Backbone as a ProteinNet text record, in pm:
[ID]
protein_1_A
[PRIMARY]
MATAFDTFDQYAFGHYPGQIEDRGMADVVSRVAAGSDIGYGLGVIDTGIRDAKLPTGSEVSTGITVRESMLDTPAGDNPTPVYKQDHEMSVIRVGRVWVSTVDGAAIGEQVYVVPATGALTNTDNSATNIALPGAVFKSAAAAGEMAIVQLNGN
[TERTIARY]
-1802.8	-1864	-1768.4	-1752.5	-1660.8	-1719.5	-1629.4	-1670.7	-1658.1	-1762.7	-1761	-1685.8	-1598.2	-1526.5	-1609.4	-1664.1	-1753.7	-1716.4	-1592.3	-1547	-1441.8	-1480.4	-1393.2	-1378.3	-1308.6	-1306.5	-1183.4	-1093.3	-976.3	-1017.1	-1112.2	-1155.4	-1303.8	-1375.4	-1517.5	-1542.7	-1627.8	-1673.4	-1561.6	-1448.2	-1338.6	-1330.4	-1272.5	-1253.4	-1105.4	-1048.6	-905.7	-879.8	-770.4	-740	-736.4	-809.9	-812.6	-914.3	-991.3	-1092.4	-1212.1	-1252.4	-1367.3	-1494.6	-1579.4	-1706	-1811.9	-1817.8	-1923.1	-1867.8	-1867.5	-1812.4	-1916	-2038.2	-2146.2	-2111.3	-2056.2	-2023.5	-1874.4	-1793.8	-1651.1	-1576.2	-1486.9	-1395.1	-1254.8	-1200	-1067.2	-973.2	-860.7	-764.1	-631	-550.1	-416.4	-314.7	-221.5	-112	14.9	128.5	257.1	300	337.4	379.5	511.5	508.7	627.4	683.3	814.7	881.7	907.1	820.2	837.6	738.1	750.8	647.3	525.2	404.6	282.5	185.9	139.7	47.4	-94.4	-182	-322.3	-401.7	-503.6	-593	-532.5	-438.3	-372.2	-405	-406.8	-429.2	-306.9	-327.7	-217.9	-254.8	-152.9	-171.6	-111.4	-183	-129.3	-11	98.1	215.2	237.4	159.1	167.4	49.3	51	-61.4	-71.6	39.4	40.2	89.8	153.2	216.4	135.2	151.8	94.1	190.7	187.8	277.1	205.9	269.9	218.2	232.4	133.7	142.7	246.9	305.4	397.3	354.5	382.8	347.4	198.7	159.3	18.2	-47.5	11.2	-46.3	-180.8	-278.8	-412.3	-422.2	-464.2	-476.1	-588.4	-573.5	-671.9	-739.3	-701.8	-763.7	-701.3	-748.5	-702.8	-661.3	-548.2	-500.7	-594.5	-613.4	-705.9	-628.9	-683	-622.9	-640.9	-534	-537.5	-496.8	-592.6	-564.7	-459.1	-445.3	-343.1	-202.9	-192.6	-62.7	-34.9	-116.2	-100.3	23	137.9	264.1	352.4	419	503.3	619.9	660.9	776.7	897.2	990.1	1110.4	1076.4	1126.9	1102.9	973.7	901.3	778.5	662.8	596	485.4	356.3	353.2	234.2	241.2	136.5	138.6	143.6	221.3	236.3	245	221.7	256.3	403.2	486	628.5	652.6	753.1	787.9	809.4	759.6	769	685.1	593.5	501.4	360.9	277.6	140	59.4	-30.6	-121.5	-258.7	-360.7	-497.1	-533.9	-600	-640.7	-788.1	-868.5	-1010.4	-1028.3	-1104.2	-1129.4	-1275.8	-1364.1	-1506.1	-1554.8	-1628.7	-1683.2	-1657.5	-1682	-1665.9	-1553	-1468.2	-1351.5	-1326.8	-1279.1	-1245.1	-1104.8	-1089.5	-959.5	-940.1	-816.9	-784.7	-773.5	-841.1	-840.2	-737.7	-665.9	-564.6	-629.4	-729	-790.6	-936.3	-984.7	-1124.2	-1205.9	-1337.5	-1425.6	-1569.2	-1647.9	-1792.1	-1856.3	-1976.9	-2046.7	-2063.6	-2027	-2043.6	-1925.4	-1824.3	-1707.6	-1619.5	-1556.7	-1460.6	-1340.3	-1281.9	-1161.7	-1040.4	-936.2	-810.8	-697.9	-596.6	-480	-361.8	-287.5	-166.1	-51.4	12.5	121.9	234.2	303.9	418.4	377.3	271	229.8	109.9	25.4	-95.7	-207.9	-183.1	-285	-406.1	-522.6	-647.3	-699.1	-756.3	-802.5	-922.2	-989.9	-1098.5	-1052	-925.1	-870.4	-825.9	-887.6	-851.7	-738.2	-617.8	-500.5	-449.3	-507.3	-481	-334.2	-255.3	-112.2	-44.1	-109.3	-46.4	-136.8	-250.7	-337.7	-407.9	-435.2	-494.7	-628.6	-733.5	-865.6	-860.9	-926.2	-943.2	-1076.1	-1073.8	-1196.7	-1304.1	-1427.2	-1540.6	-1541.3	-1462.4	-1454.4	-1508.6	-1598.3	-1653.3	-1654.3	-1651.8	-1664.6	-1811.2	-1837.5	-1972.6	-2000	-1902.4	-1922.9	-1837.8	-1876.2	-1803.7	-1696.1	-1587.7	-1478.3	-1397	-1337.2	-1244.9	-1106.8	-1017	-880.4	-818.4	-758.9	-693	-785.3	-915.4	-1011	-1046	-1126.2	-1164.5	-1294.2	-1301.2	-1420.5	-1435.9	-1558.3	-1583.2	-1568.1	-1499	-1487.6	-1561.2	-1644	-1712.2	-1635.6	-1584.8	-1515.1	-1610.8	-1624.2	-1714.6	-1643.5	-1511.8	-1438.2	-1418.7	-1433.3	-1413.3	-1267.6
-2738.7	-2751	-2692.5	-2759.6	-2716.3	-2599.8	-2516.6	-2404	-2446.3	-2429.6	-2466.6	-2359.5	-2403.9	-2312.7	-2299.5	-2181.4	-2164.2	-2044.3	-2001.6	-1891.6	-1945.8	-1957	-2010.7	-1904.5	-1798.4	-1686.4	-1678.9	-1775	-1768.6	-1771.9	-1857.3	-1867.9	-1834.7	-1806.4	-1779.6	-1645.6	-1647.3	-1528.7	-1452.2	-1512.7	-1451.1	-1513.6	-1441.3	-1494.4	-1486.1	-1598.3	-1607	-1653.7	-1610.3	-1657.3	-1809.9	-1866.7	-2010.5	-2083.6	-2010.9	-2074	-2112.8	-2239.2	-2285.5	-2232.4	-2173.6	-2116.6	-2224.6	-2320.9	-2421.5	-2550.1	-2656	-2783.7	-2868.4	-2819.6	-2896.8	-2956.1	-2879	-2925.7	-2909.7	-2896.4	-2869.1	-2989.8	-2961.6	-3062	-3017.2	-3078.8	-3042.3	-3159.1	-3130	-3234	-3206.6	-3309.1	-3295.8	-3277.7	-3187.4	-3162.8	-3142.7	-3148.3	-3119	-2981.3	-2894.6	-2758.2	-2763.1	-2723.6	-2729.2	-2589.3	-2580	-2455.4	-2355.4	-2348.9	-2250.8	-2280.8	-2208.6	-2212	-2142.8	-2189.8	-2133.9	-2099.6	-1976.7	-1930.3	-1979.8	-1947.7	-1987.3	-1888.3	-1938.8	-1852.9	-1798.6	-1871.9	-1827.8	-1921.2	-1865.6	-1945.5	-2029	-2157	-2246.8	-2323.2	-2378.1	-2458.2	-2595.8	-2697.8	-2834.2	-2844.7	-2902.9	-2922.6	-3070.3	-3153	-3297.3	-3360.7	-3490.3	-3560.6	-3534.5	-3496.2	-3473.1	-3334.9	-3259	-3132	-3011.8	-2900.1	-2772.4	-2662.4	-2550.5	-2439.1	-2307.7	-2198.3	-2066.3	-2049.1	-1990.1	-1974.4	-1870.4	-1891.1	-1792	-1768.3	-1653.5	-1625	-1637	-1714.8	-1724.2	-1854.5	-1925	-2050.1	-2024.7	-2106.8	-2090.8	-2172	-2106.4	-2173.6	-2275.4	-2377.8	-2484.4	-2492.3	-2405.7	-2406.3	-2303.7	-2303.4	-2209.1	-2288.6	-2253.1	-2324.4	-2302.6	-2408	-2409.2	-2394.1	-2316.1	-2298.3	-2426.2	-2470.3	-2585.4	-2534.2	-2522.4	-2461.1	-2536.6	-2667	-2741.6	-2707.6	-2639.9	-2601	-2452.1	-2383.5	-2239	-2206	-2243.2	-2211.7	-2140.1	-2034	-1960	-2043.1	-2014.7	-2081.2	-1990.4	-2027.5	-1946.7	-1809.7	-1705.6	-1569.5	-1511.6	-1587.9	-1540.6	-1558.6	-1449.3	-1461.9	-1513.4	-1531.7	-1579.5	-1730.9	-1804.6	-1949.6	-1985.7	-2086.3	-2129.8	-2281.8	-2334.5	-2472.8	-2469.8	-2544.4	-2545	-2622.2	-2578.3	-2643.4	-2792.8	-2873.6	-3019.6	-3085.6	-3010.3	-3066	-3070.4	-3156.2	-3170.2	-3044.6	-3008.7	-2896.5	-2932.6	-2861.8	-2883	-2772.6	-2811.7	-2717.6	-2740.5	-2633.9	-2644.4	-2612.5	-2700	-2681.7	-2649.2	-2691.3	-2660.2	-2623.9	-2513.9	-2472.8	-2326.3	-2287.1	-2147.8	-2136.5	-2036.1	-2017.4	-1868	-1830.7	-1691.5	-1660.9	-1542.6	-1498.4	-1351.2	-1307.8	-1166	-1111	-1001.2	-945.5	-834	-832.3	-729.2	-593.7	-592.5	-466.7	-453.5	-540.3	-536.6	-629.6	-632.3	-720	-673.1	-704.6	-684.7	-819.7	-839.6	-966.6	-994	-1114.6	-1157.8	-1129.4	-1059.1	-1029.4	-1152.3	-1160.3	-1266	-1256.9	-1370.7	-1375.7	-1392	-1313.8	-1320.7	-1352.2	-1422.3	-1458.2	-1374.7	-1319.5	-1243.9	-1344.9	-1357.6	-1455.1	-1430.3	-1534.5	-1536.7	-1526.2	-1449.7	-1438.1	-1526.1	-1555.3	-1632.4	-1551	-1421	-1334.1	-1325.1	-1299.2	-1294.3	-1151.4	-1117.9	-982	-984.9	-872	-856.8	-778.3	-748	-664.1	-747.2	-718.6	-785.9	-708.2	-739	-680.3	-785.9	-787.6	-897.3	-915.1	-812.2	-826.1	-906.4	-915.7	-982	-1085.6	-1042.3	-1129	-1233.2	-1349.3	-1461.4	-1495.5	-1508.3	-1544.6	-1684.5	-1700.2	-1830.6	-1884.8	-1982.3	-2028.1	-2072.4	-2025.8	-2067.7	-2010.9	-1906.8	-1849.6	-1707.3	-1678.9	-1544.3	-1507.6	-1376.3	-1327.4	-1334.1	-1384.5	-1395.5	-1298.4	-1214.6	-1108	-989.4	-872	-750.1	-723.2	-660.9	-626.9	-511.8	-433.3	-328.5	-391	-316.8	-365.7	-411.4	-531.8	-586.4	-654.3	-652.7	-716.7	-857.2	-924.9	-1063.2	-1068.9	-1165.9	-1190.6	-1340.1	-1382.2	-1522.8	-1540.9	-1646.6	-1686	-1816.2	-1823.2	-1946.9	-2008.9	-2130.4	-2204.9	-2308.3	-2310.9	-2405.8	-2519.4	-2527.4	-2641.6	-2648.1	-2537.7	-2536.3	-2532.6
4756	4625.6	4522.3	4413.9	4307.8	4229.1	4179.3	4095.2	3949.8	3875.5	3733.6	3654	3566.9	3477.3	3351	3329.8	3215.9	3127.9	3133.9	3049.8	2953.6	2829.7	2726.7	2617.9	2647.7	2554.1	2463.3	2469.2	2382.3	2235.4	2200.5	2061.1	2042.4	2150.5	2138.6	2070.5	1973.1	1902.2	1833.1	1821.6	1748.4	1611.2	1519.5	1385.2	1356.3	1318.7	1295.9	1153.4	1093.1	957.5	952.5	857.4	841.6	926.4	1007.2	1092.3	1005.4	1012	934.2	997.4	914	961.3	979.6	889.2	890	830.6	907.4	858.6	786.2	773.3	714.1	578.3	489.8	355.8	326.6	427.9	408.8	353.5	259.5	206.1	244	347.4	396.7	368.6	303.4	268.1	337.7	350.4	408.9	297.4	319.7	226.4	308	241.4	304.7	256.7	350.3	316.9	240.5	114.7	29.5	6.3	1.7	-36.5	72.9	175	282.8	393.9	506.7	608.9	548.8	583.2	525.9	638.5	639	741.7	721	816.2	810.6	725.6	657.1	581	453.2	394.3	271.7	155.7	34.4	-84	-115.8	-145.9	-182.7	-309.3	-373.5	-494.4	-474	-520	-514	-610.1	-562.3	-648.3	-678.5	-620.1	-640	-570.9	-560.5	-499.8	-349.6	-286.6	-141.8	-99.6	-188.1	-150.8	-197.8	-126.8	-167.7	-126.1	-200.8	-171.7	-200.8	-160.9	-196.2	-346.7	-412.5	-557.9	-597.7	-712.5	-769.9	-913.8	-965.6	-1104.4	-1128.3	-1228.2	-1267.2	-1222.8	-1127.6	-1079.5	-1010	-1037.9	-980.4	-851.6	-743.9	-614.6	-615.8	-531.1	-523.4	-387	-293.8	-161.9	-70.2	54.9	157.3	280.6	340	459	577.2	655.6	768.2	899.1	989	1121.7	1203.5	1263.8	1353.9	1491.7	1583.4	1713.3	1793	1770.1	1844	1794.2	1679.7	1625.5	1643.5	1723.8	1741.8	1824.1	1772	1837.1	1736.5	1777.5	1684.9	1633.6	1509.8	1449.4	1464.4	1549.8	1570.3	1625.3	1561.1	1607.2	1550.7	1470.4	1408.6	1506.5	1547.1	1643.3	1581	1450	1380.9	1361.9	1402.4	1383.6	1235.3	1202.5	1063.5	1057.9	938.5	910.2	868.4	937.1	904.3	774.5	700.3	574.5	597.7	505.3	507.5	616.7	677.5	775.8	717.4	774.1	727.6	758.3	665.3	686.6	631.3	676.9	629.3	531.4	421.7	317.7	287.6	294.4	261.5	113.6	45.3	-98.7	-126.3	-36.6	-46.9	92.5	104.9	233.4	261.4	386.1	428.6	529.8	508.7	594	613	731.7	760.3	708.6	649.1	599.1	631.1	632.2	643.5	501.4	473.7	339.1	327.1	217.7	194.9	168.9	79	34.8	75.8	161.2	199.7	112	135.8	59.6	71.6	-30.1	-28.5	-58.3	-9.4	-29.1	-178.1	-219.2	-357.5	-448.3	-400	-483.1	-501.7	-617.7	-650.2	-556.9	-521	-437.7	-528.2	-501.7	-575.6	-478.4	-528.7	-448.6	-495.7	-398.8	-429.7	-437.8	-554.9	-568.5	-468.1	-433.9	-342.5	-196.3	-163.8	-24	8.1	-93.1	-70	-8	16.1	75.9	-15.5	43.9	-32.5	-39.3	-155.1	-180.9	-274.6	-286.6	-383.1	-505.5	-511.5	-618.1	-737.8	-851.8	-976.7	-1041.5	-1001	-1063.5	-1159.9	-1280.3	-1373.8	-1408.3	-1385	-1410.2	-1299.6	-1184.2	-1070.1	-1004.5	-950.7	-872	-959	-898.2	-969.3	-905.2	-987	-935.4	-874.1	-759.4	-696.1	-748.2	-839	-905.3	-807	-830.4	-748.6	-608.7	-581.8	-446.8	-446.5	-351.7	-335.7	-188.1	-161.7	-25	16.2	136.6	188.9	302	333.9	431.2	388.7	434.7	400.1	504.7	460.8	552.5	494.3	581.7	539.3	520.9	460.4	438.1	569.7	566.9	684.4	783.4	757.4	848.1	801	881.6	854.4	774.9	682.1	601.4	578.2	549.7	516.5	366.4	327.8	187.4	168.8	65	25.7	-89.6	-70.2	-175	-232	-363.6	-427.9	-498	-482.6	-533	-682.4	-751.3	-897.5	-932.2
[MASK]
++++++++++++++++++++++++++++++++++++++++++++++++++++++++++++++++++++++++++++++++++++++++++++++++++++++++++++++++++++++++++++++++++++++++++++++++++++++++++

């Protein structure tokens, strides 16, 4: 008699940057990673009809990169999975997605993007960080931990 394999713990009950929480109302679009390799769960800005890149300066982000488990392979010496430059990537514009927070988060707080890195934070450093329009944290987290972000597509 065969033994059933019923332990699937690689992704079960874990939260990873860019992991979609609920696909019910999700709007996920395809973009080409422009300018550099781009990690999962980072704020990006559309640079054209098909391209997106990490924001610089005062550019306002238009979505967050989505984790694609079939692409969970390191790029070169980098142990963190990324979308390689000039390759297709998925970006969520509406819906709920898990992200790693730089400074932590509380439920209902505005989401801000750190320019050049695309990292997400709850810190309004108006001299540097840029608000992600229509995005709020839907779970609480300490600095460096995972939280859910709700994107409303504004």
